[in-house]
Tab-separated table of C-alpha atoms in Angstrom:
chain	number	residue	atom	x	y	z
A	93	UNK	CA	133.313	29.625	88.666
A	94	UNK	CA	131.082	26.290	88.162
A	95	UNK	CA	131.444	25.138	91.793
A	96	UNK	CA	130.109	28.908	92.959
A	97	UNK	CA	127.099	28.115	90.856
A	98	UNK	CA	127.043	24.496	91.395
A	99	UNK	CA	126.746	26.260	95.562
A	100	UNK	CA	124.178	28.813	95.267
A	101	UNK	CA	122.032	27.203	92.353
A	102	UNK	CA	121.642	24.004	93.845
A	103	UNK	CA	122.745	23.457	97.713
A	104	UNK	CA	121.708	27.061	98.871
A	105	UNK	CA	118.798	28.167	96.627
A	106	UNK	CA	116.471	25.009	96.757
A	107	UNK	CA	117.503	24.787	99.746
A	108	UNK	CA	115.484	28.004	100.406
A	109	UNK	CA	112.726	27.141	98.361
A	110	UNK	CA	111.525	23.657	99.318
A	111	UNK	CA	112.381	23.536	103.130
A	112	UNK	CA	114.896	26.795	104.294
A	113	UNK	CA	116.547	25.061	107.092
A	114	UNK	CA	120.222	25.198	107.476
A	115	UNK	CA	122.719	23.477	110.540
A	116	UNK	CA	125.597	25.798	110.889
A	117	UNK	CA	128.793	23.995	113.045
A	118	UNK	CA	132.039	24.759	113.191
A	119	UNK	CA	133.448	22.115	110.053
A	120	UNK	CA	130.186	23.549	107.724
A	121	UNK	CA	126.432	22.994	107.127
A	122	UNK	CA	124.209	21.061	106.868
A	123	UNK	CA	121.556	22.215	103.734
A	124	UNK	CA	117.871	20.715	104.013
A	125	UNK	CA	116.011	20.064	100.949
A	126	UNK	CA	112.701	18.281	100.668
A	127	UNK	CA	113.830	14.495	101.715
A	128	UNK	CA	117.056	14.958	101.901
A	129	UNK	CA	119.844	16.729	103.072
A	130	UNK	CA	123.399	17.359	102.144
A	131	UNK	CA	126.301	18.204	104.725
A	132	UNK	CA	129.041	20.454	103.670
A	133	UNK	CA	132.407	21.452	104.980
A	134	UNK	CA	133.975	24.999	105.109
A	135	UNK	CA	137.680	23.436	104.043
A	136	UNK	CA	135.638	22.013	101.279
A	137	UNK	CA	134.976	24.950	99.441
A	138	UNK	CA	137.589	26.405	97.530
A	139	UNK	CA	138.762	29.870	97.920
A	140	UNK	CA	139.239	32.437	94.704
A	141	UNK	CA	142.844	32.482	94.722
A	142	UNK	CA	144.319	36.134	93.787
A	143	UNK	CA	145.691	36.339	89.920
A	144	UNK	CA	149.337	37.744	89.839
A	145	UNK	CA	148.160	39.784	87.101
A	146	UNK	CA	147.612	43.779	87.850
A	147	UNK	CA	145.598	44.766	85.831
A	148	UNK	CA	143.040	41.608	87.869
A	149	UNK	CA	144.586	42.793	91.145
A	150	UNK	CA	143.703	45.949	90.444
A	151	UNK	CA	139.835	45.024	90.142
A	152	UNK	CA	139.621	42.191	92.525
A	153	UNK	CA	140.776	45.690	95.593
A	154	UNK	CA	137.703	46.947	94.496
A	155	UNK	CA	135.958	44.122	96.635
């Protein structure tokens, strides 16, 4: 959960606020903000896995 907050707040929100420039590639994204850039690879982004718990899987199916 912390990694999701990190990606949303630090990378996406800051890039939209200050520079509003994102390059999209097949293997990842370049986020430009201020005078720096961050390269994020899609394979490095963690995936949310569904739980085997009945209650949790029922909630996940509502998405």
